[in-house]
PDB file of C-alpha atoms in Angstrom:
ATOM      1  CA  UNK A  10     -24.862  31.951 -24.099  1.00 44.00           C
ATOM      2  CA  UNK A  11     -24.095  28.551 -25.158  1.00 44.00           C
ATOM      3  CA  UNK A  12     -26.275  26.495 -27.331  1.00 44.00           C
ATOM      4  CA  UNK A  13     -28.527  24.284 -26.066  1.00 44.00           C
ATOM      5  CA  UNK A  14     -30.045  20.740 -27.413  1.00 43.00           C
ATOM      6  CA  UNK A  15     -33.718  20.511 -26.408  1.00 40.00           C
ATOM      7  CA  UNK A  16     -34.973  16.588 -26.204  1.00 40.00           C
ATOM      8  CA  UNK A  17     -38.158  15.333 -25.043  1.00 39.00           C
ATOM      9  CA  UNK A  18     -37.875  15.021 -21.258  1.00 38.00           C
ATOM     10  CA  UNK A  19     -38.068  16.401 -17.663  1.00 38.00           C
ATOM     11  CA  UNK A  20     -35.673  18.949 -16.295  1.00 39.00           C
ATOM     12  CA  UNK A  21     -35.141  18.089 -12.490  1.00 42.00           C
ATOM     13  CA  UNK A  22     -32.238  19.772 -10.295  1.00 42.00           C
ATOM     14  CA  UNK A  23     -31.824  17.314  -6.896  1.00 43.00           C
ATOM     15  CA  UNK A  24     -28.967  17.476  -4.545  1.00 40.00           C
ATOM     16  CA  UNK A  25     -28.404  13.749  -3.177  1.00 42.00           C
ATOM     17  CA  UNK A  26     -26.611  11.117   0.175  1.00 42.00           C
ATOM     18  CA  UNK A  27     -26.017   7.584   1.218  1.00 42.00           C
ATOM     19  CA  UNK A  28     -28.606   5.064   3.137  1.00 44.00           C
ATOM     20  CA  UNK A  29     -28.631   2.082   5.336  1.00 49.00           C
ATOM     21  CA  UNK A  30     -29.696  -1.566   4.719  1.00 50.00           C
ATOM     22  CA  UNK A  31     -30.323  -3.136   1.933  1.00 52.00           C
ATOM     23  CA  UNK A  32     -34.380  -4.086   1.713  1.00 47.00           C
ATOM     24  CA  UNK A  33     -36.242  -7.263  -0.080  1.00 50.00           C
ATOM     25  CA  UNK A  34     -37.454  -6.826  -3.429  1.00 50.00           C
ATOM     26  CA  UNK A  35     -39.230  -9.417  -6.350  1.00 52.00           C
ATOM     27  CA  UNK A  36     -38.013 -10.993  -9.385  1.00 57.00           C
ATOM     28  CA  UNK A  37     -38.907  -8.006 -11.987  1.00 48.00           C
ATOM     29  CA  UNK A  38     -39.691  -9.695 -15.373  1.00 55.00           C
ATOM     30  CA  UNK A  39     -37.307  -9.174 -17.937  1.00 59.00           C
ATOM     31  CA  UNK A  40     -37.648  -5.807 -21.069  1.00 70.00           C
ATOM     32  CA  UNK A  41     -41.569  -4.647 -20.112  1.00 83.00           C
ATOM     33  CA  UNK A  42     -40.719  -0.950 -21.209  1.00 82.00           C
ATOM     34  CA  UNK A  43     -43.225   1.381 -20.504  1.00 70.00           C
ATOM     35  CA  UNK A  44     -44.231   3.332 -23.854  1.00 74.00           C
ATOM     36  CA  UNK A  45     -46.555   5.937 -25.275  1.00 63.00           C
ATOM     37  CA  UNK A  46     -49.210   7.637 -23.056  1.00 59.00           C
ATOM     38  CA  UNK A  47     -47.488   5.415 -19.887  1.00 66.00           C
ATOM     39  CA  UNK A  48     -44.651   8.036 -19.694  1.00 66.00           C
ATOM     40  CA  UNK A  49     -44.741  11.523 -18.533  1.00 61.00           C
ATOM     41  CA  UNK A  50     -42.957  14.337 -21.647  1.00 56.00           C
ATOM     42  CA  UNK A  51     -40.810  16.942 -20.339  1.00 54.00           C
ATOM     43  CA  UNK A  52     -37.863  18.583 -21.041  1.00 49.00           C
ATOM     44  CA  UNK A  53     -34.663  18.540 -20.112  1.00 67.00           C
ATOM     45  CA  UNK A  54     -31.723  20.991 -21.521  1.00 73.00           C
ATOM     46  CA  UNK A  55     -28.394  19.812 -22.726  1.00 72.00           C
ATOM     47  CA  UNK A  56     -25.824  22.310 -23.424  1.00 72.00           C
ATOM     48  CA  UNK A  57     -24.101  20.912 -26.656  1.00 72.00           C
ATOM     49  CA  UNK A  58     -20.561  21.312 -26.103  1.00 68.00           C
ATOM     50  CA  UNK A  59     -20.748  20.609 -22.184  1.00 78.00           C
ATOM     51  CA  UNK A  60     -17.289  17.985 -22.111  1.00 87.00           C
ATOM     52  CA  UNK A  61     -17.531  14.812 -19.823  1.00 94.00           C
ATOM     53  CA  UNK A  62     -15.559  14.976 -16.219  1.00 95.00           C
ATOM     54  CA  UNK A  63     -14.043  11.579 -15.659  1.00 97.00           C
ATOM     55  CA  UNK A  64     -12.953  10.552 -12.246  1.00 97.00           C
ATOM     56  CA  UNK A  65      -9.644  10.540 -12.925  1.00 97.00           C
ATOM     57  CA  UNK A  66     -10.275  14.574 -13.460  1.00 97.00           C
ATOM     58  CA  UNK A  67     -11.509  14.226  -9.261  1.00 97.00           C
ATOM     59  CA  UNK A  68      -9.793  14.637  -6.026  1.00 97.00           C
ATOM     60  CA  UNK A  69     -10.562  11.441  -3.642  1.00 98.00           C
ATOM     61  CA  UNK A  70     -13.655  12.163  -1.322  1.00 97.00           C
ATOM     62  CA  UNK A  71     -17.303  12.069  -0.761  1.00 98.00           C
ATOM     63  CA  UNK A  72     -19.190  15.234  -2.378  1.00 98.00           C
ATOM     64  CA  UNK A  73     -22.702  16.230  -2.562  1.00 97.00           C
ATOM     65  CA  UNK A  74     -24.024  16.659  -6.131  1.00 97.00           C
ATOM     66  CA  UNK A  75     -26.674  18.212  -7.833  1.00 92.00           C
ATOM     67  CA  UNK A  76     -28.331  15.849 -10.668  1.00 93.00           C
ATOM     68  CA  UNK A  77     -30.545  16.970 -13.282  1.00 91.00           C
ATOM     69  CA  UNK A  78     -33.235  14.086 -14.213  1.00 91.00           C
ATOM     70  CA  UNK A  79     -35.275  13.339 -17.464  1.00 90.00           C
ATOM     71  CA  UNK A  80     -38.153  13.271 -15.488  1.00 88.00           C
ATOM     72  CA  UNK A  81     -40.337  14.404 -12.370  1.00 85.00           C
ATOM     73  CA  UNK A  82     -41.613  11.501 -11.750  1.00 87.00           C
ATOM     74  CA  UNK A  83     -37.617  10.138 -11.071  1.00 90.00           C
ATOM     75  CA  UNK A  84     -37.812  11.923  -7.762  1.00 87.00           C
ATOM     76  CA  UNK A  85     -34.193  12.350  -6.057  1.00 92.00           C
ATOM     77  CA  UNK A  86     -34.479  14.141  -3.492  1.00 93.00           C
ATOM     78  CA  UNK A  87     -30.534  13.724  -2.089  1.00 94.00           C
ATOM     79  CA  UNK A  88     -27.294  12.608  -4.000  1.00 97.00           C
ATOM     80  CA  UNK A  89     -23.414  12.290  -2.666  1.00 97.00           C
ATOM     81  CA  UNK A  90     -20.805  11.173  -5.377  1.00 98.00           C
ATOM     82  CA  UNK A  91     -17.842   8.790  -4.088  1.00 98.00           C
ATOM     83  CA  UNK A  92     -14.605   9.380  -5.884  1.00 98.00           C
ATOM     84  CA  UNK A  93     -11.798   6.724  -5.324  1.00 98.00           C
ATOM     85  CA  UNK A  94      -8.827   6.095  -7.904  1.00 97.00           C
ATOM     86  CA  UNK A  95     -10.327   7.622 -10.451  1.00 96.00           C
ATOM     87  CA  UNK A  96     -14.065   5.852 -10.525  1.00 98.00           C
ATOM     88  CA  UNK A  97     -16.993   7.429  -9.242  1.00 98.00           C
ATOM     89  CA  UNK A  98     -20.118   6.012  -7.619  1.00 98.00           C
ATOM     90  CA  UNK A  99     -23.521   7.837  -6.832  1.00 98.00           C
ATOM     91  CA  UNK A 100     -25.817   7.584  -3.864  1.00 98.00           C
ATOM     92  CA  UNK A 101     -29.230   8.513  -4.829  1.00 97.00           C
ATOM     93  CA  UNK A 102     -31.734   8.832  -2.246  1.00 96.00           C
ATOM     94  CA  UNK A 103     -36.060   8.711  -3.337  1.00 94.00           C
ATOM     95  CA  UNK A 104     -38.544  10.839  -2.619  1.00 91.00           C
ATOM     96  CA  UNK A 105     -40.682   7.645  -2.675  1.00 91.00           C
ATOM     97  CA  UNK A 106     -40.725   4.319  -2.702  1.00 93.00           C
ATOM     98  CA  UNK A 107     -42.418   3.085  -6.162  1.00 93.00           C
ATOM     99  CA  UNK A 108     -39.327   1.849  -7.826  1.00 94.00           C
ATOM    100  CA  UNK A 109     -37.320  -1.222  -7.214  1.00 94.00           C
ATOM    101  CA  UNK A 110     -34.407  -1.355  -9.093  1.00 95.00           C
ATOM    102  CA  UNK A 111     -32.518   0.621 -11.239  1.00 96.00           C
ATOM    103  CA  UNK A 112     -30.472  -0.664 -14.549  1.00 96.00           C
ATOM    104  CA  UNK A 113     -27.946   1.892 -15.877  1.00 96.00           C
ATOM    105  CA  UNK A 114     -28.939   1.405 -19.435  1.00 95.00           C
ATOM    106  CA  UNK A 115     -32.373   1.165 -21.464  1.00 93.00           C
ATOM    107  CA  UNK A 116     -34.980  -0.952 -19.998  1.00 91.00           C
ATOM    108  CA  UNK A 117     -35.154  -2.891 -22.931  1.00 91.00           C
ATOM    109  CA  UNK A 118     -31.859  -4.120 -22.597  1.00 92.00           C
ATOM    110  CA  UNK A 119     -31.930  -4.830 -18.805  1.00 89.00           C
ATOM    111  CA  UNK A 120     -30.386  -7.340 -17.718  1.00 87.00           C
ATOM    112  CA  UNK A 121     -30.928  -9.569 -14.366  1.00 87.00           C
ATOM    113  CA  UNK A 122     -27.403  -9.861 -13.307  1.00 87.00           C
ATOM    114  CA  UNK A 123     -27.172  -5.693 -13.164  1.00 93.00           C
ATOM    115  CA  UNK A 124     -30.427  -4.866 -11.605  1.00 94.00           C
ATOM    116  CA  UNK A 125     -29.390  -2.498  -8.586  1.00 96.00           C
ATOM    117  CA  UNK A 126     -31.798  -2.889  -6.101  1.00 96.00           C
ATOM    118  CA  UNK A 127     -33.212  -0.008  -3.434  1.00 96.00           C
ATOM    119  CA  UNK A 128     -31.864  -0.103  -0.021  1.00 96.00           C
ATOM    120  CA  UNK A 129     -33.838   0.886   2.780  1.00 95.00           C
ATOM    121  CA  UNK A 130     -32.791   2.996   5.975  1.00 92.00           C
ATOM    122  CA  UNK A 131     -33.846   3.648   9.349  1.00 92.00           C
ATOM    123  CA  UNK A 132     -36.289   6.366   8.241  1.00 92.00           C
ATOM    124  CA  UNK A 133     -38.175   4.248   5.502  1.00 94.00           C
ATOM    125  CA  UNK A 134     -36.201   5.919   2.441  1.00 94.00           C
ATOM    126  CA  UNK A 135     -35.224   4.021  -0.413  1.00 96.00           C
ATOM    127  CA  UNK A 136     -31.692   4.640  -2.604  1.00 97.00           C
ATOM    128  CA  UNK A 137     -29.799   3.147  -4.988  1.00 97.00           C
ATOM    129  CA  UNK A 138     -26.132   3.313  -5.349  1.00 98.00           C
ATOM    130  CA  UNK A 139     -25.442   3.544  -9.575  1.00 98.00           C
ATOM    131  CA  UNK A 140     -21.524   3.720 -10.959  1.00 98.00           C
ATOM    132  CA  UNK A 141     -20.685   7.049 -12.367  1.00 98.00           C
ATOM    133  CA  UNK A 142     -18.608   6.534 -16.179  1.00 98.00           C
ATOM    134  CA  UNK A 143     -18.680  10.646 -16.414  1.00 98.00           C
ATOM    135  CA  UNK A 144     -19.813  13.787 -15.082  1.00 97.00           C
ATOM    136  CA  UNK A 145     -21.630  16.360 -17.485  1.00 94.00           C
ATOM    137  CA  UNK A 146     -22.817  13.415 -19.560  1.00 95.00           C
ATOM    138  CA  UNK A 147     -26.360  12.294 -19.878  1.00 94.00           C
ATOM    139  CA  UNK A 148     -26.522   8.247 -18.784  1.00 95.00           C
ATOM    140  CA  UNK A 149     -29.098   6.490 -19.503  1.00 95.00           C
ATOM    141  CA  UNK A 150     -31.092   4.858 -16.339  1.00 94.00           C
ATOM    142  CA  UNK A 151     -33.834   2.535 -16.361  1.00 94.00           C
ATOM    143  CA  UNK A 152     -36.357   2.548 -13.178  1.00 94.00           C
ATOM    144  CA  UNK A 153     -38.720  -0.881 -12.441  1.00 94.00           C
ATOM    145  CA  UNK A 154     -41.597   0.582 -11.140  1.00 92.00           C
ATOM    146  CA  UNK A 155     -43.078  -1.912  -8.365  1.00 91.00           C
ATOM    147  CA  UNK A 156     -47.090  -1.137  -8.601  1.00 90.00           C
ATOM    148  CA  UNK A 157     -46.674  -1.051 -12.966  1.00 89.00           C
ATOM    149  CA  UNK A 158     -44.398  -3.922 -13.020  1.00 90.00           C
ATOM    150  CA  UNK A 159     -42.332  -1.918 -16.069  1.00 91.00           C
ATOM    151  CA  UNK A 160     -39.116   0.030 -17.007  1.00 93.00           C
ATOM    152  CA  UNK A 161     -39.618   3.403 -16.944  1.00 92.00           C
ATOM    153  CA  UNK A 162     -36.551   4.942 -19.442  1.00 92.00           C
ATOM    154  CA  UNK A 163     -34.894   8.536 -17.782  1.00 92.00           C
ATOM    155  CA  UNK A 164     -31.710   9.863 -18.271  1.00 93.00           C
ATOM    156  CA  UNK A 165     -29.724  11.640 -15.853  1.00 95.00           C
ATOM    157  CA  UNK A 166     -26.997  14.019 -15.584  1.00 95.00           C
ATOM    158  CA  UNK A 167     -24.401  14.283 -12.464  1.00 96.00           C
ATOM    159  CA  UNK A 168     -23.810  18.040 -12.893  1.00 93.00           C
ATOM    160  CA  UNK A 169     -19.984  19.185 -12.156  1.00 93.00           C
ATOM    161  CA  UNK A 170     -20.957  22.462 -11.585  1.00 89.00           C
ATOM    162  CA  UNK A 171     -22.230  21.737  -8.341  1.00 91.00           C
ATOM    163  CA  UNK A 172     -19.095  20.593  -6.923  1.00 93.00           C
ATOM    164  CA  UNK A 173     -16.338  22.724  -5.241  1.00 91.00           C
ATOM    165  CA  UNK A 174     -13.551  23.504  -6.553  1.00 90.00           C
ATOM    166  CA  UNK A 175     -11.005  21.131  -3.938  1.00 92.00           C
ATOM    167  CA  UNK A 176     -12.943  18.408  -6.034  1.00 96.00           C
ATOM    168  CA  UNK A 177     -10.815  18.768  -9.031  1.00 95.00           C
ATOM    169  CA  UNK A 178      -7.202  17.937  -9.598  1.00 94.00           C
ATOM    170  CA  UNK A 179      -4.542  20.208  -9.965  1.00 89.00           C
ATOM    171  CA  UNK A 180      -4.700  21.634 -13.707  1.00 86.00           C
ATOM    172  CA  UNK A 181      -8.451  20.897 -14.245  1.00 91.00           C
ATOM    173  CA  UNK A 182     -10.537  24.634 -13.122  1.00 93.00           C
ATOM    174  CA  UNK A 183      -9.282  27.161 -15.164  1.00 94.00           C
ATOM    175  CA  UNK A 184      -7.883  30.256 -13.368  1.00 95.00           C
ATOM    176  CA  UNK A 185      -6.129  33.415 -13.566  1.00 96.00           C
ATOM    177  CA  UNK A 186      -3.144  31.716 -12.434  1.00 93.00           C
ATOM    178  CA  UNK A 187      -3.308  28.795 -14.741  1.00 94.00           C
ATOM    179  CA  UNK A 188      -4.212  31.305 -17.821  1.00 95.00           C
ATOM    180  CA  UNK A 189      -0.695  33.394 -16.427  1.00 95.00           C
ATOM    181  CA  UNK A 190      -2.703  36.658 -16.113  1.00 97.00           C
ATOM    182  CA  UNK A 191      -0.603  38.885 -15.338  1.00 97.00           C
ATOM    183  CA  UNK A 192      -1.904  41.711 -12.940  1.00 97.00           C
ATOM    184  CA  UNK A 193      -3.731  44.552 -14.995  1.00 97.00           C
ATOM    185  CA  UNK A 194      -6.883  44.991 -16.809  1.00 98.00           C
ATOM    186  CA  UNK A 195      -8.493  43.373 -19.404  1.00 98.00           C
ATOM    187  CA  UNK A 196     -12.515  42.227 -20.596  1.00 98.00           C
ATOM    188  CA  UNK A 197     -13.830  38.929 -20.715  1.00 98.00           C
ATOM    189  CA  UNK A 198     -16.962  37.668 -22.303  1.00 98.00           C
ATOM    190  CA  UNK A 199     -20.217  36.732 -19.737  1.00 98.00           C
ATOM    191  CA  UNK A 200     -23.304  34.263 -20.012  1.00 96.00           C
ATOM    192  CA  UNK A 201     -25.587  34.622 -17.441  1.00 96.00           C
ATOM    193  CA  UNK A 202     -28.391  31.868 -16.924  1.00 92.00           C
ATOM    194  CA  UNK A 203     -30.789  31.098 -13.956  1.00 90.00           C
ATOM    195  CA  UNK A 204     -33.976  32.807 -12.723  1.00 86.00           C
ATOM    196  CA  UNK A 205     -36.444  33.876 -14.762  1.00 83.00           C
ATOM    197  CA  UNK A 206     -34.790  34.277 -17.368  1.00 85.00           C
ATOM    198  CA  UNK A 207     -35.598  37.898 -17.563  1.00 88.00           C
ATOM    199  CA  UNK A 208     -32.670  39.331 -15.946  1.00 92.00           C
ATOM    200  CA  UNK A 209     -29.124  40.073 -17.961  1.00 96.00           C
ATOM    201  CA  UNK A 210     -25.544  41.331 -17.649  1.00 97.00           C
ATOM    202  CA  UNK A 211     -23.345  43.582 -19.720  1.00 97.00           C
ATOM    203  CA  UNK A 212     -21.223  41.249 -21.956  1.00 98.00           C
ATOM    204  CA  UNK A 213     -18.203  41.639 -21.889  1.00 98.00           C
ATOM    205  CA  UNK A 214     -17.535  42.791 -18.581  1.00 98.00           C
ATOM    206  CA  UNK A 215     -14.385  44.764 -16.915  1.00 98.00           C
ATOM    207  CA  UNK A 216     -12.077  42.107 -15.785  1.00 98.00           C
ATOM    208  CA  UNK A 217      -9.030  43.081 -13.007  1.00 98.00           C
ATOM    209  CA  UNK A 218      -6.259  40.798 -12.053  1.00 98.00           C
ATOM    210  CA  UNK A 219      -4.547  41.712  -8.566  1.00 97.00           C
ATOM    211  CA  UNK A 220      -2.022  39.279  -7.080  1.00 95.00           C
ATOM    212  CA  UNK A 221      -3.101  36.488  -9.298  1.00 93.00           C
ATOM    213  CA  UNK A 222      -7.107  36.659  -8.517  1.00 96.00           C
ATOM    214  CA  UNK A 223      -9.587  37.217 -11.348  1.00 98.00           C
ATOM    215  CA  UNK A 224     -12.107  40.034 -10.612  1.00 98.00           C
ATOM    216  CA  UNK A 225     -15.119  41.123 -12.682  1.00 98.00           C
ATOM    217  CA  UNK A 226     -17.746  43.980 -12.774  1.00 98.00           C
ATOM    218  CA  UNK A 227     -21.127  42.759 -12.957  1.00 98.00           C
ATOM    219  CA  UNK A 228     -23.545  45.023 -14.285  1.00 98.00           C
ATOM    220  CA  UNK A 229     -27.165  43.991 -14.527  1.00 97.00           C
ATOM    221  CA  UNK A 230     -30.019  45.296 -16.223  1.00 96.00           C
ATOM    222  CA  UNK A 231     -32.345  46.239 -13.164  1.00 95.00           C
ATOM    223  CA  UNK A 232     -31.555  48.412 -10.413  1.00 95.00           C
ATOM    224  CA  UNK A 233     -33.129  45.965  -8.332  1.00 94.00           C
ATOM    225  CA  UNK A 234     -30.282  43.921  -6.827  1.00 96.00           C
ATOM    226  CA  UNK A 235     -28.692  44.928  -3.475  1.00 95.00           C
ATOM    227  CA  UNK A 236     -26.264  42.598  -3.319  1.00 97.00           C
ATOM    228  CA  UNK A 237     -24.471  39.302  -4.234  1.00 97.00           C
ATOM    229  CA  UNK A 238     -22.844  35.854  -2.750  1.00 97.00           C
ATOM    230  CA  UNK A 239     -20.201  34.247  -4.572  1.00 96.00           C
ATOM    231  CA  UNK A 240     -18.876  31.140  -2.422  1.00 90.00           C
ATOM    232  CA  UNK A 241     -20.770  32.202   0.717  1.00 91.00           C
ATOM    233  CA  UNK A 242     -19.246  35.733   0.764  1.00 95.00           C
ATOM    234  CA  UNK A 243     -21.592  39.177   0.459  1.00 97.00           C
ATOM    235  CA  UNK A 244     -20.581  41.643  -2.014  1.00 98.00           C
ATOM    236  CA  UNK A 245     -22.445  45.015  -1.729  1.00 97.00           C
ATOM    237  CA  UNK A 246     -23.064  46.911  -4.997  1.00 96.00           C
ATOM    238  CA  UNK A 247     -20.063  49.702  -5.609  1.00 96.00           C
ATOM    239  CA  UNK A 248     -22.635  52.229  -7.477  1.00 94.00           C
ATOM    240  CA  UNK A 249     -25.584  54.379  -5.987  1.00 91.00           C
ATOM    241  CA  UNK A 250     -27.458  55.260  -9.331  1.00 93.00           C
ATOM    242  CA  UNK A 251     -27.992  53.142 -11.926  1.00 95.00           C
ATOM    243  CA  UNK A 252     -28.414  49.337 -12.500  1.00 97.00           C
ATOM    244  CA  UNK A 253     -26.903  47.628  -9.812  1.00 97.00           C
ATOM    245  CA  UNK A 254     -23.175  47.269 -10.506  1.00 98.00           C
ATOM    246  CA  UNK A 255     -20.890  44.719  -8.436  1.00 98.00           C
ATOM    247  CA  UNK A 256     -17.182  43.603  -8.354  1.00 98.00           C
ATOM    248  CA  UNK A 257     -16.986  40.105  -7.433  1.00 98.00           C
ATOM    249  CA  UNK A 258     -14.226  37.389  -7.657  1.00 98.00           C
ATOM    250  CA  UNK A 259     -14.076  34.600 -10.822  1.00 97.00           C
ATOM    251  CA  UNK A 260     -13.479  31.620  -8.672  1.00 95.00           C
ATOM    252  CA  UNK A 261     -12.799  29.923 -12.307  1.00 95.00           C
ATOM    253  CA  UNK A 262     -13.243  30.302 -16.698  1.00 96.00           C
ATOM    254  CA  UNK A 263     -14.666  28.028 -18.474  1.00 92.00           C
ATOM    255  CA  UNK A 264     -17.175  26.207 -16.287  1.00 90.00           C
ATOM    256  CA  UNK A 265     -20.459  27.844 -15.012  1.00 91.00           C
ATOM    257  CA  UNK A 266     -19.730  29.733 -11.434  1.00 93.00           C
ATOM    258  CA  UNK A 267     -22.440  29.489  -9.153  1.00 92.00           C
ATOM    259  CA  UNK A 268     -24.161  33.047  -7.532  1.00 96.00           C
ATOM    260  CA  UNK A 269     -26.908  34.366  -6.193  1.00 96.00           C
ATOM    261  CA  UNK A 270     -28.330  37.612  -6.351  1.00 97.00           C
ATOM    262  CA  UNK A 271     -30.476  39.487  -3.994  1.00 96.00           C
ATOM    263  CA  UNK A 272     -33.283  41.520  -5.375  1.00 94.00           C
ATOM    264  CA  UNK A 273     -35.619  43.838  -3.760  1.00 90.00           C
ATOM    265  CA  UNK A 274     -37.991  44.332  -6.761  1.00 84.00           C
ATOM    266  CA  UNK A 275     -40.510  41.488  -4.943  1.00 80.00           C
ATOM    267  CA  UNK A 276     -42.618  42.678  -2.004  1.00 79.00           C
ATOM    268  CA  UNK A 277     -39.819  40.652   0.248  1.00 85.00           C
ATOM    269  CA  UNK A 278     -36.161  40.979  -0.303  1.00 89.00           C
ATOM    270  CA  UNK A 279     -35.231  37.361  -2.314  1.00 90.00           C
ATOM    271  CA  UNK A 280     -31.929  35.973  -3.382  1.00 94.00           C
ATOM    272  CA  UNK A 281     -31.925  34.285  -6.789  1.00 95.00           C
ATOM    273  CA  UNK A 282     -30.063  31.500  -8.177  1.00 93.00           C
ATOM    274  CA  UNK A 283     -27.456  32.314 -10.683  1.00 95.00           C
ATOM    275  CA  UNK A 284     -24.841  31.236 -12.949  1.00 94.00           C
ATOM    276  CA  UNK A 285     -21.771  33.017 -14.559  1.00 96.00           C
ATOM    277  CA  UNK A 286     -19.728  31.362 -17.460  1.00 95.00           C
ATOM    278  CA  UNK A 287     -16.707  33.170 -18.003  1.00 97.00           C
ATOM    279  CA  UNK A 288     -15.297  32.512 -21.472  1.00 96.00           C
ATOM    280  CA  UNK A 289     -11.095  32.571 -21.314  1.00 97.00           C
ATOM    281  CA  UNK A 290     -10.780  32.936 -24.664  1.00 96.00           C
ATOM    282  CA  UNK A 291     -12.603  36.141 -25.469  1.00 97.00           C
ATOM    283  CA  UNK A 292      -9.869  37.508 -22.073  1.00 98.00           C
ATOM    284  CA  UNK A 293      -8.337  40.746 -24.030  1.00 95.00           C
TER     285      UNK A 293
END
């Protein structure tokens, strides 16, 4: 599992769109930071040697994105990410209406002529549309709160892992194809992360090439688990005794791979939230 740096902040996961008119809002006064017992502490988890995704890494289009925020209080409840040329903008849409800018920086640096200001639509939400310099790279984001009258510091993080693959250029996900796999068998190295934490997989893990697509054997460490969804497909477990044992596809290496997991060890069937990280360069 890859290492993780822990900093003082909120961990927030929010999947974000784009809004309507732009709304009236005061002169805020310039660099009143909040500080000290004004802030909420939380955490939020930054894997160390996560690498920044740069537009130019995109294909065109208009994605939904999930965005992990310093802070609970920073309440986004929708996002969608505009790539064009190579830059990248973000639609971030509240879950309330206490803030009334935004200043991609610190607060104590804000300055007047880059406040970005909510905009209001037809159903009383407020968003703000922020640049983008870089995927899987915390920005900072400073939030004038209308009732305080302050800059509230956060950071955020516009998570490539939530997009689909079509969103990056040719070259950019690592595949069986691109690694030149050729058909056969081989093991690869596994992270799993997500749920409670309780849960595991064998590592490494039976990896089969057919055709030019990557497949892997997924044991985990319950029996509990009746099946899986990779990309909105079902896979049904291939063993009756034992832990739960699936064969599922590697969409890509090198980046986490989104799954879920059904498990029946609750009083109601439940599927999970998972993710896979397939490292190429343990492949032997």
């Amino acid at each position: 599992m890859k290492p993780k740096l822990i900093i003082s902040l909120a961990a927030a996961a929010v999947i974000l769109t784009g809004c309507g008119t732009s709304a009236d809002v005061t002169d805020a006064p310039a660099n009143e930071v909040a500080e000290g017992a004004e802030t909420v502490s939380d955490i939020l988890e930054i894997d160390e040697d996560m690498s920044p995704v740069y537009g130019s890494e995109l294909n065109d289009g208009v994605y939904d994105i999930t965005v992990d925020s310093s802070s609970s209080m920073f309440n986004i409840t929708r996002c969608s990410l505009t790539v064009e040329n190579g830059e990248m903008t973000a639609v971030m849409t509240m879950g309330g209406t206490g803030y009334l800018y935004l200043y991609m920086g610190k607060g104590e640096n804000a300055a007047e002529a880059d406040y970005i200001p909510f905009e209001e639509n037809e159903d009383g939400e407020h968003s703000f549309t922020v640049p983008v310099e870089a995927l899987d790279m915390p920005a900072d984001c400073a939030a004038y709160s209308k009732n305080k009258e302050k800059w509230y510091d956060r950071t955020l993080i516009f998570r490539s892992d939530s997009l689909p693959d079509s969103a990056f250029a040719d070259g950019i996900i690592v595949t069986a194809e691109t690694l030149g796999l050729a058909d056969g068998e081989y093991t690869v190295d596994v992270a799993l992360e997500g749920g409670s934490g309780k849960a595991s997989v064998d590592s490494p893990v039976r990896l089969t090439v057919e055709n030019g697509q990557a497949y892997a054997e997924i044991i985990w460490s319950s029996s509990n688990y009746d099946y899986m969804v990779v990309d909105g497909e079902r896979y049904d477990m291939t063993n009756t005794e034992g832990n739960s044992a699936f064969v599922i596809p590697v969409t890509h290496f090198d980046r986490k791979m989104n799954v879920s997991a059904d498990t029946t060890a609750m009083s109601v069937p439940h599927e999970i939230e998972y993710t896979l990280y397939f490292d190429s360069s343990t492949i032997s």
